[in-house]
């Protein structure tokens, strides 16, 4: 089978050569059949699933039937929903490329490079994108970045090496208002971040017990103690009036951020 | 009380447990009941036989418990933690106060934070309207301080009275009169109430901090000066009743005056020290054939006692006359009446003793239960601070015997002064047993809340601990030291010097380095008298070697405090005696180099 090469690198996507997704066919008038060749006419290049396959499908035009056999990409017939999903999942770049391909339906796109070697081109395979997980992770650096225990452990360590930062019964079976608790948590964290500027050494721990909210904060010793008491009295009163329930603040001071390791 | 509650709990639970033990729900057979209550585990012989002495199952009356009964029972099992600070402070070494000044400033800072939050909440009430609390909590809703009704009407006047806007209310009243609308009697009376209560001034804006300002004046004075200073402060801080002020003007304008109007005016005048006018108004009241209520009589008694230019007997006769009026008008006296009588008798010095006892007997005869304030006034009558010539009275013993084991509830504003005066009497009498009894009374039930604000609590415990240092065995004293300090009060340097002298008497000088370390934590690092006392005690005699080494370390530490103090202030001169002691102690421990540095310092300094 002649090899195929693609004219451009499809940035970031996995390319494999000559996988089963693509088959190279030499079109001759005699072989042309519904099963062997899948074609997309210019009219229905944007057809939804159920029609002919889209996207990477390289149309074989009937106009080129009579010419000498050309390397034409064809795609095996896939179940339409998957194809459609791929169409949507793969993102605008691929769609753009495919659209540009479909804009010139009569010409097989991979031709430019293979003009030197007609019939010899390689297949590159691009698979679905699998983005790296970035949630709540501190990326590894040169070894000079101090991280706390909380930051150092990604979220899959919750319940193994980490506890929870917000404790309430809203997520238990049969309990309600979990969303309200989450919104309250978010507000409380923002509020505390602003009220104790530059003093919070770690994430807050919010505990809900009966009708009370207990905010446990680890603070640095940036302010003199009476200023801390002022802020404590202020936040407790304001938050109690806002949420109509007793809100208590428990502070623990540390001289500096507690470093677990350097990454 | 707690033991009774828990016993009742157990019996109720025991009665409730019966149905659980039975196989079938419903009334259990008596045998089962017998089996449950009997101590032995033996079964009754036959199910059918009639066991002698069988009791009818008496279903007790359903008990209603207070909502917090379980919490109270649990709380009664927990004692004070002597290593913890009061719960208002954050439990963190950086945030725990180390002296009484710091504890006050932290509490004031917290309170001012709360005031700041309340200010913001009341200025933007629309953000705090969403009410998700079930049931509704009124104290967590924003308050409205500005009057909403703007037009000239009686409703607007009522609103301003409710919001305590004195000037605005008077203006509104005048506008209403000019407009010709008659203001109802009820509203006029409530306006008079407002004016008389505040003495025609606006209510003080910073009334949270008023009490603390007064106590700041008292902080440096001893107990004898306390009373004079408090009286002076009251005179300076209080408002004087001005003649022809708004209250009198409105009173004169009223078409008909009820007894309530007269009473309010009299009470306002007495509160703002216009005694003669108050008594004149009272005669007017009598002429109008109206009756005064008990609060007015209390105010009049006070007015009679505080009028100047009269002798004690005349004043006392005047007060008795008022009491006779009270009985003629069939007004029942209350606790405040007798407390006011006793408070005024305090000023009569020696003359007041007999009348005070008469008052107390009268009170018991009528059946009014005396409160702690009553006993406080009696103590003040009998134990005048100035007079120490005669033998001191023994009434304190009777008082403490009578009060033993009683739990009190707050009934009078002066209830929290009892323990302070009782302990000061114990201290002056040098009676330790009595002090223990008073302290036991403090720990009975809920009496702890009568200890009063910070200043009084410090005073009480200073006196108590001073007495312990003088009279008690040193081991017990040290136990009390660990228990009381610093969780209950921060000691003055005088208290610590008393403790040091007690250690000296008991020959337990090895504790001194520990005391020095503790006093640094309580803010006495730069207290000269304390340091000199410690150094003198350590340097006086020779001691065995390891003790000497400990003393030398302590002395070096004290010396470093002298040096750091000098670094902060410019060129004070070092006193000679402490330097000598430091040098001696260092030499005895063999640290000659340092001793040499002490004696012949490298900097020029006049010794």
PDB file of C-alpha atoms in Angstrom, chain B residues 424-525:
ATOM      1  CA  UNK B 424     -12.479  43.187 101.967  1.00  0.00           C
ATOM      2  CA  UNK B 425     -13.999  42.824 105.436  1.00  0.00           C
ATOM      3  CA  UNK B 426     -12.569  39.322 105.753  1.00  0.00           C
ATOM      4  CA  UNK B 427      -9.213  40.656 104.720  1.00  0.00           C
ATOM      5  CA  UNK B 428      -9.282  43.468 107.253  1.00  0.00           C
ATOM      6  CA  UNK B 429     -10.358  41.060 109.979  1.00  0.00           C
ATOM      7  CA  UNK B 430      -7.660  38.603 108.884  1.00  0.00           C
ATOM      8  CA  UNK B 431     -10.080  35.741 109.110  1.00  0.00           C
ATOM      9  CA  UNK B 432      -9.311  32.920 106.722  1.00  0.00           C
ATOM     10  CA  UNK B 433     -12.211  30.656 107.626  1.00  0.00           C
ATOM     11  CA  UNK B 434     -14.659  33.403 106.901  1.00  0.00           C
ATOM     12  CA  UNK B 435     -12.948  34.013 103.601  1.00  0.00           C
ATOM     13  CA  UNK B 436     -13.322  30.355 102.713  1.00  0.00           C
ATOM     14  CA  UNK B 437     -16.999  30.532 103.574  1.00  0.00           C
ATOM     15  CA  UNK B 438     -17.488  33.588 101.423  1.00  0.00           C
ATOM     16  CA  UNK B 439     -15.657  31.870  98.588  1.00  0.00           C
ATOM     17  CA  UNK B 440     -17.846  28.821  99.047  1.00  0.00           C
ATOM     18  CA  UNK B 441     -20.895  31.046  98.787  1.00  0.00           C
ATOM     19  CA  UNK B 442     -19.494  32.427  95.555  1.00  0.00           C
ATOM     20  CA  UNK B 443     -19.238  28.941  94.115  1.00  0.00           C
ATOM     21  CA  UNK B 444     -22.748  27.916  95.161  1.00  0.00           C
ATOM     22  CA  UNK B 445     -25.125  27.526  92.283  1.00  0.00           C
ATOM     23  CA  UNK B 446     -24.939  30.428  89.899  1.00  0.00           C
ATOM     24  CA  UNK B 447     -23.569  32.967  92.334  1.00  0.00           C
ATOM     25  CA  UNK B 448     -20.444  33.250  90.257  1.00  0.00           C
ATOM     26  CA  UNK B 449     -22.162  35.789  88.083  1.00  0.00           C
ATOM     27  CA  UNK B 450     -22.368  38.176  91.013  1.00  0.00           C
ATOM     28  CA  UNK B 451     -18.641  38.661  91.053  1.00  0.00           C
ATOM     29  CA  UNK B 452     -19.056  41.759  88.918  1.00  0.00           C
ATOM     30  CA  UNK B 453     -16.940  43.309  86.214  1.00  0.00           C
ATOM     31  CA  UNK B 454     -13.215  42.854  85.772  1.00  0.00           C
ATOM     32  CA  UNK B 455     -12.153  45.430  88.288  1.00  0.00           C
ATOM     33  CA  UNK B 456     -14.232  44.026  91.089  1.00  0.00           C
ATOM     34  CA  UNK B 457     -13.225  40.489  90.294  1.00  0.00           C
ATOM     35  CA  UNK B 458      -9.568  41.455  90.409  1.00  0.00           C
ATOM     36  CA  UNK B 459     -10.106  43.225  93.695  1.00  0.00           C
ATOM     37  CA  UNK B 460     -11.914  40.260  95.226  1.00  0.00           C
ATOM     38  CA  UNK B 461      -9.315  37.725  94.204  1.00  0.00           C
ATOM     39  CA  UNK B 462      -6.402  39.984  95.138  1.00  0.00           C
ATOM     40  CA  UNK B 463      -7.790  40.303  98.637  1.00  0.00           C
ATOM     41  CA  UNK B 464      -8.533  36.607  98.823  1.00  0.00           C
ATOM     42  CA  UNK B 465      -5.130  35.562  97.633  1.00  0.00           C
ATOM     43  CA  UNK B 466      -3.429  38.107  99.866  1.00  0.00           C
ATOM     44  CA  UNK B 467      -5.208  36.629 102.834  1.00  0.00           C
ATOM     45  CA  UNK B 468      -4.185  33.143 101.751  1.00  0.00           C
ATOM     46  CA  UNK B 469      -0.563  34.193 101.528  1.00  0.00           C
ATOM     47  CA  UNK B 470      -0.694  35.644 105.015  1.00  0.00           C
ATOM     48  CA  UNK B 471      -2.558  32.989 106.855  1.00  0.00           C
ATOM     49  CA  UNK B 472      -2.529  29.728 105.000  1.00  0.00           C
ATOM     50  CA  UNK B 473      -0.001  26.948 104.801  1.00  0.00           C
ATOM     51  CA  UNK B 474       2.333  27.399 101.908  1.00  0.00           C
ATOM     52  CA  UNK B 475       1.432  24.238 100.026  1.00  0.00           C
ATOM     53  CA  UNK B 476      -2.221  25.164 100.015  1.00  0.00           C
ATOM     54  CA  UNK B 477      -1.306  28.660  98.942  1.00  0.00           C
ATOM     55  CA  UNK B 478       0.703  27.334  96.042  1.00  0.00           C
ATOM     56  CA  UNK B 479      -2.227  25.149  95.006  1.00  0.00           C
ATOM     57  CA  UNK B 480      -4.496  28.167  95.005  1.00  0.00           C
ATOM     58  CA  UNK B 481      -1.834  30.016  93.053  1.00  0.00           C
ATOM     59  CA  UNK B 482      -1.901  27.415  90.315  1.00  0.00           C
ATOM     60  CA  UNK B 483      -5.664  27.370  90.354  1.00  0.00           C
ATOM     61  CA  UNK B 484      -6.387  31.068  90.299  1.00  0.00           C
ATOM     62  CA  UNK B 485      -3.544  32.614  88.396  1.00  0.00           C
ATOM     63  CA  UNK B 486      -3.746  33.476  85.555  1.00  0.00           C
ATOM     64  CA  UNK B 487      -7.037  31.893  84.583  1.00  0.00           C
ATOM     65  CA  UNK B 488      -9.202  33.913  86.974  1.00  0.00           C
ATOM     66  CA  UNK B 489      -7.253  37.086  87.481  1.00  0.00           C
ATOM     67  CA  UNK B 490      -3.938  38.654  86.629  1.00  0.00           C
ATOM     68  CA  UNK B 491      -2.070  39.447  89.801  1.00  0.00           C
ATOM     69  CA  UNK B 492      -0.786  42.879  90.729  1.00  0.00           C
ATOM     70  CA  UNK B 493       2.804  43.169  91.679  1.00  0.00           C
ATOM     71  CA  UNK B 494       1.697  43.654  95.294  1.00  0.00           C
ATOM     72  CA  UNK B 495       0.009  40.284  95.261  1.00  0.00           C
ATOM     73  CA  UNK B 496       3.156  38.673  93.952  1.00  0.00           C
ATOM     74  CA  UNK B 497       5.271  40.414  96.561  1.00  0.00           C
ATOM     75  CA  UNK B 498       2.907  39.063  99.214  1.00  0.00           C
ATOM     76  CA  UNK B 499       3.386  35.595  97.793  1.00  0.00           C
ATOM     77  CA  UNK B 500       7.152  36.019  97.854  1.00  0.00           C
ATOM     78  CA  UNK B 501       7.045  37.047 101.479  1.00  0.00           C
ATOM     79  CA  UNK B 502       4.952  34.002 102.276  1.00  0.00           C
ATOM     80  CA  UNK B 503       7.538  31.820 100.560  1.00  0.00           C
ATOM     81  CA  UNK B 504      10.211  33.527 102.599  1.00  0.00           C
ATOM     82  CA  UNK B 505       8.401  32.835 105.836  1.00  0.00           C
ATOM     83  CA  UNK B 506       7.878  29.210 104.889  1.00  0.00           C
ATOM     84  CA  UNK B 507      11.434  28.858 103.695  1.00  0.00           C
ATOM     85  CA  UNK B 508      10.505  27.704 100.213  1.00  0.00           C
ATOM     86  CA  UNK B 509      12.737  29.991  98.253  1.00  0.00           C
ATOM     87  CA  UNK B 510      13.320  27.445  95.507  1.00  0.00           C
ATOM     88  CA  UNK B 511      10.001  28.420  93.962  1.00  0.00           C
ATOM     89  CA  UNK B 512      11.228  31.957  93.336  1.00  0.00           C
ATOM     90  CA  UNK B 513      12.674  31.419  89.824  1.00  0.00           C
ATOM     91  CA  UNK B 514       9.318  29.938  88.794  1.00  0.00           C
ATOM     92  CA  UNK B 515       7.487  32.957  90.211  1.00  0.00           C
ATOM     93  CA  UNK B 516       9.808  35.246  88.270  1.00  0.00           C
ATOM     94  CA  UNK B 517       9.106  33.389  85.042  1.00  0.00           C
ATOM     95  CA  UNK B 518       5.378  33.624  85.656  1.00  0.00           C
ATOM     96  CA  UNK B 519       5.492  37.304  86.479  1.00  0.00           C
ATOM     97  CA  UNK B 520       7.206  37.996  83.198  1.00  0.00           C
ATOM     98  CA  UNK B 521       4.184  36.474  81.503  1.00  0.00           C
ATOM     99  CA  UNK B 522       1.801  38.659  83.451  1.00  0.00           C
ATOM    100  CA  UNK B 523       3.429  41.852  82.259  1.00  0.00           C
ATOM    101  CA  UNK B 524       5.561  42.594  85.317  1.00  0.00           C
ATOM    102  CA  UNK B 525       8.900  42.344  83.563  1.00  0.00           C
TER     103      UNK B 525
END
